[in-house]
Short mmCIF file of N, CA and C and ligand atoms in Angstrom, two decimals:
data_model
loop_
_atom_site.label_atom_id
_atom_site.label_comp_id
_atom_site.label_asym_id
_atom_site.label_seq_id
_atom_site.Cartn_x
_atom_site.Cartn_y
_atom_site.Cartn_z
N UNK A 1 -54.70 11.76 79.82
CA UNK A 1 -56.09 11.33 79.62
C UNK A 1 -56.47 11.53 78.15
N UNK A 2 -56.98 10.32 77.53
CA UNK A 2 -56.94 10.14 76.36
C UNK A 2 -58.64 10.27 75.96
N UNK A 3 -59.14 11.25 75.57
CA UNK A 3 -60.44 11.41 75.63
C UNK A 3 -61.43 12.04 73.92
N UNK A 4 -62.28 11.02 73.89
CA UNK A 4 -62.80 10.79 72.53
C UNK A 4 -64.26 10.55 72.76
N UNK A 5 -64.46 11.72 71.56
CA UNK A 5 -66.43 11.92 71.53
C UNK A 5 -66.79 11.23 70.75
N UNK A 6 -67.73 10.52 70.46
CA UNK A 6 -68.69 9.94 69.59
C UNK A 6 -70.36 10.53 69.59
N UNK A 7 -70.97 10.46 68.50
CA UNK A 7 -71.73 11.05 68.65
C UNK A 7 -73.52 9.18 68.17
N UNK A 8 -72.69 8.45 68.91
CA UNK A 8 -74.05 7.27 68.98
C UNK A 8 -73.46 6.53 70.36
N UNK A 9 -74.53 5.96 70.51
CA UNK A 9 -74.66 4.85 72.01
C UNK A 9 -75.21 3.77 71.51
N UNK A 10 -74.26 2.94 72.10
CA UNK A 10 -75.62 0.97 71.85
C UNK A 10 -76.15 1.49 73.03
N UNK A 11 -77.22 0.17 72.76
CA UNK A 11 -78.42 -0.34 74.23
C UNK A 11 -77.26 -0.22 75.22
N UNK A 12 -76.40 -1.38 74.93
CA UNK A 12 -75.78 -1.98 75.97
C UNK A 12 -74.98 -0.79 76.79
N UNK A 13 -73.97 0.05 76.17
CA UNK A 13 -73.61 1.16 76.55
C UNK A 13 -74.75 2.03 77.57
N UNK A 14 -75.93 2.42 76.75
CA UNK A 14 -76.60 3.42 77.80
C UNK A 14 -76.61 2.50 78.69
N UNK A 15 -77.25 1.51 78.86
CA UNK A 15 -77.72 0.76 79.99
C UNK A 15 -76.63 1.17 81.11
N UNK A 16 -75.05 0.45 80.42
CA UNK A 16 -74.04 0.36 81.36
C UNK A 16 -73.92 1.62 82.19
N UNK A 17 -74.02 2.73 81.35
CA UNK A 17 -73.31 4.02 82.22
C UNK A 17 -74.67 4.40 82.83
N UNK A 18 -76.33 4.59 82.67
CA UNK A 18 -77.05 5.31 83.55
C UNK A 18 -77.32 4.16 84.77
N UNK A 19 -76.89 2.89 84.40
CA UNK A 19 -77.25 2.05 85.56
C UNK A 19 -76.41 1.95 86.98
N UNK A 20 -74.84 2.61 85.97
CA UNK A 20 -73.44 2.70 87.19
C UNK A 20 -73.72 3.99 88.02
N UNK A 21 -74.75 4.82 87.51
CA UNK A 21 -74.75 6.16 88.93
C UNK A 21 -76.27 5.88 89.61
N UNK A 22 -76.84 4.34 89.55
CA UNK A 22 -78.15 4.51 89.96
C UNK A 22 -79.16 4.94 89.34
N UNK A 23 -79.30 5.13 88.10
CA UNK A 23 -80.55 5.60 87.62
C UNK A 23 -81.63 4.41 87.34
N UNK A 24 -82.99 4.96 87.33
CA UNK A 24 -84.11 3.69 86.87
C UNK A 24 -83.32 2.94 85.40
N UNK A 25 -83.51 2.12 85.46
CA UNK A 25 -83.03 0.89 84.11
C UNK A 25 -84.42 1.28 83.56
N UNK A 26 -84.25 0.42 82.03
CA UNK A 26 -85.57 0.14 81.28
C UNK A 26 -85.03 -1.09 80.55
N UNK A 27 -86.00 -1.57 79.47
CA UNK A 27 -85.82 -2.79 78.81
C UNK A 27 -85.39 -2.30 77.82
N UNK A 28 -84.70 -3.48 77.24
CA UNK A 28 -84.40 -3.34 75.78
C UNK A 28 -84.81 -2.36 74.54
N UNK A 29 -86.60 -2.80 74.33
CA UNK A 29 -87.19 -2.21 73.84
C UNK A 29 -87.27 -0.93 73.71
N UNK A 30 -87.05 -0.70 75.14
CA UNK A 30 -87.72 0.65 75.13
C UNK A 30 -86.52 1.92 74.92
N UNK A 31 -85.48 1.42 75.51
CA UNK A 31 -84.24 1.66 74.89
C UNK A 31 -83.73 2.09 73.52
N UNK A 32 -83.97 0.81 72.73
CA UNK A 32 -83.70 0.96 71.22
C UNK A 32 -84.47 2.52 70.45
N UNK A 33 -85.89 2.35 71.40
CA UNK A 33 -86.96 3.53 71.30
C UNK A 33 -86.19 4.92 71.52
N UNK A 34 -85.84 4.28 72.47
CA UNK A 34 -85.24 6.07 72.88
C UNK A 34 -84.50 6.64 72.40
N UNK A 35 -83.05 5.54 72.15
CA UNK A 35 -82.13 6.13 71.67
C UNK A 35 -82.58 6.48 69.80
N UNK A 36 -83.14 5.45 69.47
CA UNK A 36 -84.00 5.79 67.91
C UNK A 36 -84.84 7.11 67.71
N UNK A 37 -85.14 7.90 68.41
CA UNK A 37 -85.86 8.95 68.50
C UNK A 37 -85.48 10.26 69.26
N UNK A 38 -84.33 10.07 69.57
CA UNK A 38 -82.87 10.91 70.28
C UNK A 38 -81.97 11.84 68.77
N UNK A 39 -82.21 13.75 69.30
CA UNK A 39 -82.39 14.20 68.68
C UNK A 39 -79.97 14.30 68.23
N UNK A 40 -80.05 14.21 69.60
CA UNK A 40 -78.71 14.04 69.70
C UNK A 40 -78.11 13.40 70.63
N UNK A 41 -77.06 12.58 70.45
CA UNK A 41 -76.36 11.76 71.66
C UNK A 41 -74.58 11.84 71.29
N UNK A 42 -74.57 11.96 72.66
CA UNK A 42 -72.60 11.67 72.90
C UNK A 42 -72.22 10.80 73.68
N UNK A 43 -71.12 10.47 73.64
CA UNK A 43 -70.49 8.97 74.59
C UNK A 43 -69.14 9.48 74.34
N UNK A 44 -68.79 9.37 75.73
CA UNK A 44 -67.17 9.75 75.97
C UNK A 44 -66.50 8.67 76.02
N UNK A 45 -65.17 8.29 75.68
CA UNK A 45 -64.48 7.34 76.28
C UNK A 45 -63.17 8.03 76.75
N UNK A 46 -62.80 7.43 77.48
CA UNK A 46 -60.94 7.72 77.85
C UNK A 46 -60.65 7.04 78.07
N UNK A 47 -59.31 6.79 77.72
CA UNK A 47 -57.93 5.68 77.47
C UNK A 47 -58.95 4.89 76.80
N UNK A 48 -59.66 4.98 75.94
CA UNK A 48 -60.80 3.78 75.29
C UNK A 48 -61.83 2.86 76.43
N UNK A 49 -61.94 3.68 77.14
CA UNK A 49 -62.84 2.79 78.13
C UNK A 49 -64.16 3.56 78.22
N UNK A 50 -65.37 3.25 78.09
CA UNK A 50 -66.59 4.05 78.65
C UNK A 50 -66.52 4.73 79.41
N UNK A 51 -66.68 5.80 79.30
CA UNK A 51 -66.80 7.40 80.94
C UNK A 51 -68.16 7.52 81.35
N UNK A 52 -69.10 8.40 80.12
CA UNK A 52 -70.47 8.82 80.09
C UNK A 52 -70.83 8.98 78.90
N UNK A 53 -72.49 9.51 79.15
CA UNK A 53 -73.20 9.31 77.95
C UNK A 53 -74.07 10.97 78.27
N UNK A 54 -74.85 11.37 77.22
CA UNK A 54 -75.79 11.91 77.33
C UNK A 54 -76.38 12.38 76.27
N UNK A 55 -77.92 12.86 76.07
CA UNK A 55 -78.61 13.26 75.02
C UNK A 55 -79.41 14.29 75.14
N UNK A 56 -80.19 14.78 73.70
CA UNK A 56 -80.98 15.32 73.78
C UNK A 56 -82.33 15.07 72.94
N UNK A 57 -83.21 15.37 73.59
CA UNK A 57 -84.96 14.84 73.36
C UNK A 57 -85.48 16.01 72.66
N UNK A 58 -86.05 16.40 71.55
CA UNK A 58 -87.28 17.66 71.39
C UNK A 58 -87.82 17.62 70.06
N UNK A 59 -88.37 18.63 69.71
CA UNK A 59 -88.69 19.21 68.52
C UNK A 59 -88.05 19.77 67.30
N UNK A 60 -86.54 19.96 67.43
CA UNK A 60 -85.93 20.40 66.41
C UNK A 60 -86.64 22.03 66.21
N UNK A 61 -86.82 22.41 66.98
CA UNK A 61 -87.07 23.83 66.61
C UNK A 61 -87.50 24.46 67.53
N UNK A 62 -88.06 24.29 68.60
CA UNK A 62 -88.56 25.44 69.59
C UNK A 62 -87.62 24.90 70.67
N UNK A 63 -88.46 23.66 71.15
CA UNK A 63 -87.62 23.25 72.92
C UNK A 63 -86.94 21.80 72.82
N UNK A 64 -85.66 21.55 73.08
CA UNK A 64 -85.41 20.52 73.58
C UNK A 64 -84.61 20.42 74.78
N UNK A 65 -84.57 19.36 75.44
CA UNK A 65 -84.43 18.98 76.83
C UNK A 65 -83.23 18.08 76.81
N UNK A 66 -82.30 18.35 77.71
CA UNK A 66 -81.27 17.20 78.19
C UNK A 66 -81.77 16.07 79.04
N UNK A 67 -80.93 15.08 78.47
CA UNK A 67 -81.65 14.12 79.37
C UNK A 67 -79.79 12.60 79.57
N UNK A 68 -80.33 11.85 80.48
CA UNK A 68 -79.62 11.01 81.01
C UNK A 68 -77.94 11.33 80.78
N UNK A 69 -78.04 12.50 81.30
CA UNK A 69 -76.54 13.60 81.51
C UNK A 69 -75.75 12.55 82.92
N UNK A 70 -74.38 11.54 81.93
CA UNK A 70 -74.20 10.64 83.27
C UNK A 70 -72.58 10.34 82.97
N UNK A 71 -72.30 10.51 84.00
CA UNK A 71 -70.59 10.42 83.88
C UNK A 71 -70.60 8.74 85.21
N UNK A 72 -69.90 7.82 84.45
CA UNK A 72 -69.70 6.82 85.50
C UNK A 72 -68.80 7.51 87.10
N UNK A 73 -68.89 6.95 87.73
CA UNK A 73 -68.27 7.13 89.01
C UNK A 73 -66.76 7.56 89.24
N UNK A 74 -66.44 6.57 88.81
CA UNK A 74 -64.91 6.62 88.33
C UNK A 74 -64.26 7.55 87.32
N UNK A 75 -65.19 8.02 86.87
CA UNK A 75 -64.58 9.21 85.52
C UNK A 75 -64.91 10.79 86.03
N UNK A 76 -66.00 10.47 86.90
CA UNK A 76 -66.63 11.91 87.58
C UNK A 76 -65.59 12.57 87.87
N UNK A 77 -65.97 14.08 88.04
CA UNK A 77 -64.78 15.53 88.33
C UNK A 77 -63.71 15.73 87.75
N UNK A 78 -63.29 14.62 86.69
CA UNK A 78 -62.43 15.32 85.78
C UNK A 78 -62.55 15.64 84.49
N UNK A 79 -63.59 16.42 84.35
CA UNK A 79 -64.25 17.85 83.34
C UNK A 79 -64.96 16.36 82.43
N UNK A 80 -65.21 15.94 82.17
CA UNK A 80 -65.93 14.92 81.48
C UNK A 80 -67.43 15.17 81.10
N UNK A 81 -68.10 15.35 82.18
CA UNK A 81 -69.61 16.07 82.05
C UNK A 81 -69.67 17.16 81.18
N UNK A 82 -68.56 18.20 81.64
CA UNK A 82 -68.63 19.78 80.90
C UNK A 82 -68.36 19.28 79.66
N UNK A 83 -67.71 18.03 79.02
CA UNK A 83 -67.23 17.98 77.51
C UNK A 83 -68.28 17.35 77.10
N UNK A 84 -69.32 16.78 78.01
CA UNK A 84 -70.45 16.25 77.38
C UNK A 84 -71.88 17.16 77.49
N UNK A 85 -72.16 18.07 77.93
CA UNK A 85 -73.31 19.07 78.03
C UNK A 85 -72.61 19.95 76.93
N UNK A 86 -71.22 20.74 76.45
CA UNK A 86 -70.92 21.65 75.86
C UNK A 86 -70.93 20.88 74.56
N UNK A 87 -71.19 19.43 74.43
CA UNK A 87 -70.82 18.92 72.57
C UNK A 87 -72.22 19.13 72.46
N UNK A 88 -73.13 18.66 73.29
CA UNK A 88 -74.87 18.51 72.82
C UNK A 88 -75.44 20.24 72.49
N UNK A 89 -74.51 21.19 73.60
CA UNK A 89 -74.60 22.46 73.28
C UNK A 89 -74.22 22.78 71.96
N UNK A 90 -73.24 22.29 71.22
CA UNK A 90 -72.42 22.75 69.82
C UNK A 90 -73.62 22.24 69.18
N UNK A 91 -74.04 21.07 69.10
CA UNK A 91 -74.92 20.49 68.39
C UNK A 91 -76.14 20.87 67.98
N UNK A 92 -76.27 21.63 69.31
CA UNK A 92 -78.28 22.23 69.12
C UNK A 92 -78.02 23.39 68.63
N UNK A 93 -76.79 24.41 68.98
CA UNK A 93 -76.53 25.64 68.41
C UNK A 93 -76.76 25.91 66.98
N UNK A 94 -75.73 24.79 66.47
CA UNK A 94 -75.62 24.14 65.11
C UNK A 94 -77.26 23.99 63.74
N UNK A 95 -78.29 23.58 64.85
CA UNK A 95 -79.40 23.20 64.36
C UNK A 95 -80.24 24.60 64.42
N UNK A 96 -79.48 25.55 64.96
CA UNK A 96 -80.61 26.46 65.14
C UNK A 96 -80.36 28.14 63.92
N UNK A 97 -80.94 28.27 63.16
CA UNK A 97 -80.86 29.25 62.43
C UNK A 97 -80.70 30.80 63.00
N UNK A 98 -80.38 31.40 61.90
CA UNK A 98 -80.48 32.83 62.42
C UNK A 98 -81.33 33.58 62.56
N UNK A 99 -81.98 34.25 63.56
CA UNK A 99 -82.74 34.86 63.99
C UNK A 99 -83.61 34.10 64.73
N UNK A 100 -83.20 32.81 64.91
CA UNK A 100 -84.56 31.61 65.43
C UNK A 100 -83.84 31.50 67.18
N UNK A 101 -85.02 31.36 68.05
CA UNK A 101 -84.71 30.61 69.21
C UNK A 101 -84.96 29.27 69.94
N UNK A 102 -83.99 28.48 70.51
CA UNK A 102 -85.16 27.68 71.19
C UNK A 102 -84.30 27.59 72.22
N UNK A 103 -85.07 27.26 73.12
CA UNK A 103 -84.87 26.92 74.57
C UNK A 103 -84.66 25.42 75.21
N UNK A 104 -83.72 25.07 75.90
CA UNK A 104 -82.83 24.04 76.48
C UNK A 104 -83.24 23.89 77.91
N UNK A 105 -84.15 22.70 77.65
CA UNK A 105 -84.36 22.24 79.20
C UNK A 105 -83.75 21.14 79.96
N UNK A 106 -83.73 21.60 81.29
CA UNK A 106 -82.83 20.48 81.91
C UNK A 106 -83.75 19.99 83.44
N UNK A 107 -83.82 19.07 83.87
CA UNK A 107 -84.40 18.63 85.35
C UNK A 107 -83.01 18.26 86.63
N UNK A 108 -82.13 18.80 86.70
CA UNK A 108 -81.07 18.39 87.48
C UNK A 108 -81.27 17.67 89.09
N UNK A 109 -80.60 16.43 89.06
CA UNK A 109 -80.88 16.01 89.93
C UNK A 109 -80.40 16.95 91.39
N UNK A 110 -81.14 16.76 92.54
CA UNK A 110 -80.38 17.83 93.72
C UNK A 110 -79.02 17.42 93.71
N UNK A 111 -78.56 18.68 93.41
CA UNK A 111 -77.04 19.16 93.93
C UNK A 111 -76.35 19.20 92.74
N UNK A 112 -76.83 19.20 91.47
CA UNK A 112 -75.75 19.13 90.03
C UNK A 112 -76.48 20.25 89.36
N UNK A 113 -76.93 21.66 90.46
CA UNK A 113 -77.24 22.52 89.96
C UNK A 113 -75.99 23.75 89.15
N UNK A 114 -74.50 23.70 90.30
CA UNK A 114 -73.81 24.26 89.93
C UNK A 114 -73.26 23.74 88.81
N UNK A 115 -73.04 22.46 88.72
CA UNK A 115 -72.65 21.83 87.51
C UNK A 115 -72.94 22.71 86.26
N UNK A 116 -74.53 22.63 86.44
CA UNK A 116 -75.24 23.27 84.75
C UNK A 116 -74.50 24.51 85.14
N UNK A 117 -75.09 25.46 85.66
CA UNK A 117 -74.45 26.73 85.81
C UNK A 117 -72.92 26.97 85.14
N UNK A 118 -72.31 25.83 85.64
CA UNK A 118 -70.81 26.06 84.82
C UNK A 118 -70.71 25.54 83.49
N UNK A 119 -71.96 24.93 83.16
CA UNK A 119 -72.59 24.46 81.26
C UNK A 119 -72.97 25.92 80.78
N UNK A 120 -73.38 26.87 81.60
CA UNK A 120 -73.95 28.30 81.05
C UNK A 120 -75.31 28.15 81.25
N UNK A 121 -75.91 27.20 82.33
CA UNK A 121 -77.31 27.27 82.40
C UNK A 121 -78.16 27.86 83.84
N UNK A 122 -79.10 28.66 83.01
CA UNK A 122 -79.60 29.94 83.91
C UNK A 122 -80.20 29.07 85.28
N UNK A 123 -79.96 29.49 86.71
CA UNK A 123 -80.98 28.74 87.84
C UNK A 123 -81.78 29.53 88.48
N UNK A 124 -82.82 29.82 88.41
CA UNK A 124 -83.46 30.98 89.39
C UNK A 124 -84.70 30.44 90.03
N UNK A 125 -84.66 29.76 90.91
CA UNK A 125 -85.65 28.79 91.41
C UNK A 125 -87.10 30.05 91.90
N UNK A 126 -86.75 31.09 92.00
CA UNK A 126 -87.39 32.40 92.42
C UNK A 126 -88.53 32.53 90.86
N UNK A 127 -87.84 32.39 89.28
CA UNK A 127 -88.43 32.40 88.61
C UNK A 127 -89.01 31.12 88.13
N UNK A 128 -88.37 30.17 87.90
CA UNK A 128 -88.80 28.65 87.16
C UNK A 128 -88.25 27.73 88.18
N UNK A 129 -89.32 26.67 88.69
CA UNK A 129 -88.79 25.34 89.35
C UNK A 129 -89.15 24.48 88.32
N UNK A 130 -88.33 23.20 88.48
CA UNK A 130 -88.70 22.38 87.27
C UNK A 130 -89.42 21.20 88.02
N UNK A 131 -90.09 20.80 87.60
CA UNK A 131 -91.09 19.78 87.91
C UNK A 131 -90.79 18.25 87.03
N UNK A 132 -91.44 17.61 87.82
CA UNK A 132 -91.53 15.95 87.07
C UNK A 132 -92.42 15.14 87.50
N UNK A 133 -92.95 14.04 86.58
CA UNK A 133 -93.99 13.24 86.84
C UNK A 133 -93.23 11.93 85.94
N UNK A 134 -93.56 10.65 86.74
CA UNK A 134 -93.38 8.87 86.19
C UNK A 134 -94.65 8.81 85.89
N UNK A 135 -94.63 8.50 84.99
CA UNK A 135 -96.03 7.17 84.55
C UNK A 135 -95.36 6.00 84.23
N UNK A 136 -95.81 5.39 85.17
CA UNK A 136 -95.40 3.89 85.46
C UNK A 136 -96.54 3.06 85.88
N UNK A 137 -96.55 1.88 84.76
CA UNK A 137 -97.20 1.02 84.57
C UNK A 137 -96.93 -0.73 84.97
C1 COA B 1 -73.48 15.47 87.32
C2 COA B 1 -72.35 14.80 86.55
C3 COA B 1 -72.81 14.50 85.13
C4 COA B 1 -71.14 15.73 86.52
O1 COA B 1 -70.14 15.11 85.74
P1 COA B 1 -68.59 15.29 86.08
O2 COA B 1 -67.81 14.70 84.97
O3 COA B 1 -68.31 14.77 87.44
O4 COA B 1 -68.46 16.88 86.10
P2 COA B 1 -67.20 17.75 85.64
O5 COA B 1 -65.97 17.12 86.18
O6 COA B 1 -67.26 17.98 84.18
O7 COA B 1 -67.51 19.09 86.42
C5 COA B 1 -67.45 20.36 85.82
C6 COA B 1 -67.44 21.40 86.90
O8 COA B 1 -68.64 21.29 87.67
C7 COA B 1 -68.34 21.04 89.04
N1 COA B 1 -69.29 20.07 89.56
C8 COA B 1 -69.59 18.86 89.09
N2 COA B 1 -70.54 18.27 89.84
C9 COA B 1 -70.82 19.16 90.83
C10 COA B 1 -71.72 19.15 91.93
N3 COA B 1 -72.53 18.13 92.16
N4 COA B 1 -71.76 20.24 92.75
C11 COA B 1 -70.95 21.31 92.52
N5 COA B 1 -70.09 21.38 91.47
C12 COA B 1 -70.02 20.31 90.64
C13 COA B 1 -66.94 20.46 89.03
O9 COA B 1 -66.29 20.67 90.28
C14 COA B 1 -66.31 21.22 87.90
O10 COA B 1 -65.93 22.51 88.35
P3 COA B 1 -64.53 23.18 87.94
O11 COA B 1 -64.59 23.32 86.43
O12 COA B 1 -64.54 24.48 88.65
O13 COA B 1 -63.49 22.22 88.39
C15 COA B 1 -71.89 13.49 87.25
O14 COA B 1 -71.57 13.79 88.59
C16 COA B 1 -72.93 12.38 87.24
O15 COA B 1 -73.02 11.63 86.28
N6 COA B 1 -73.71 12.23 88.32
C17 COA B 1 -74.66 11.15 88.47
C18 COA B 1 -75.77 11.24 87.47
C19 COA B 1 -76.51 12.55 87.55
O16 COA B 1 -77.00 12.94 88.60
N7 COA B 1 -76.59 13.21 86.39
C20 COA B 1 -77.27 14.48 86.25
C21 COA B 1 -78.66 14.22 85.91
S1 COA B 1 -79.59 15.72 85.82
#
């Protein structure tokens, strides 16, 4: 398995991989938006073919959030995800100075809780549940 990080996505790319596990689509536009204002992004390929994608959204200094964390179907369970949550991890580490903190949020869909956990991410539904809201127009 021949496996290579990049650190940009086209439209066309995100589209392809969050649309192959079911996620909401968006338009073009809004796309170009996102990924244009995306603090960090990775795209896997193996044997040169698209696997997954994923990014991160924030502030550059206190909180940022993972977001559209997506391994196609066909590439799933063979460590692909973990090489894509641990590069965005190198990345934010990278951005963060000494003595400074910030905090890494995630919304995991049900059941890709152990997943994070094996990214190094804390779950204590006892202390923090994570919440979400669409505004859709
Ligand atoms: C969640 C997702 C990104 C995981 O990617 P993946 O490439 O299949 O995961 P990996 O192969 O890197 O898994 C790493 C480890 O986590 C485990 N793992 C992965 N998904 C798991 C799950 N749903 N439940 C329990 N363990 C899981 C693997 O077994 C593996 O464990 P191991 O190291 O002991 O073998 C992928 O399944 C996916 O894209 N799902 C659909 C989209 C989605 O829901 N994304 C998350 C949005 S929050």
């Amino acid at each position: 398995m021949n496996v290579k990080i990049y650190h940009s996505i086209t439209n066309e790319e995100f589209l392809e991989v969050i649309q192959s596990v079911g996620f909401k689509t968006y338009n073009n536009e809004q796309v170009t938006k996102a990924l244009g204002n995306t603090m960090y992004m990775v795209k896997v390929e193996v044997d040169g073919k698209l696997a997954g994608i994923g990014r991160v959204v924030g502030d550059y200094s206190i909180v940022c959030c993972l977001s559209d964390i997506c391994v196609k179907p066909e590439f799933q369970k063979k460590g692909i995800g973990l090489i894509i949550v641990n590069e965005l991890k190198k990345m934010i580490e990278e951005g963060v100075k000494e003595g400074e903190k910030m905090q890494i949020e995630l919304t995991p869909t049900a059941g890709n809780e152990k997943f994070y956990q094996k990214a190094g991410f804390k779950y204590k539904p006892d202390v923090i549940t994570g919440m979400y809201l669409w505004i859709e127009k």
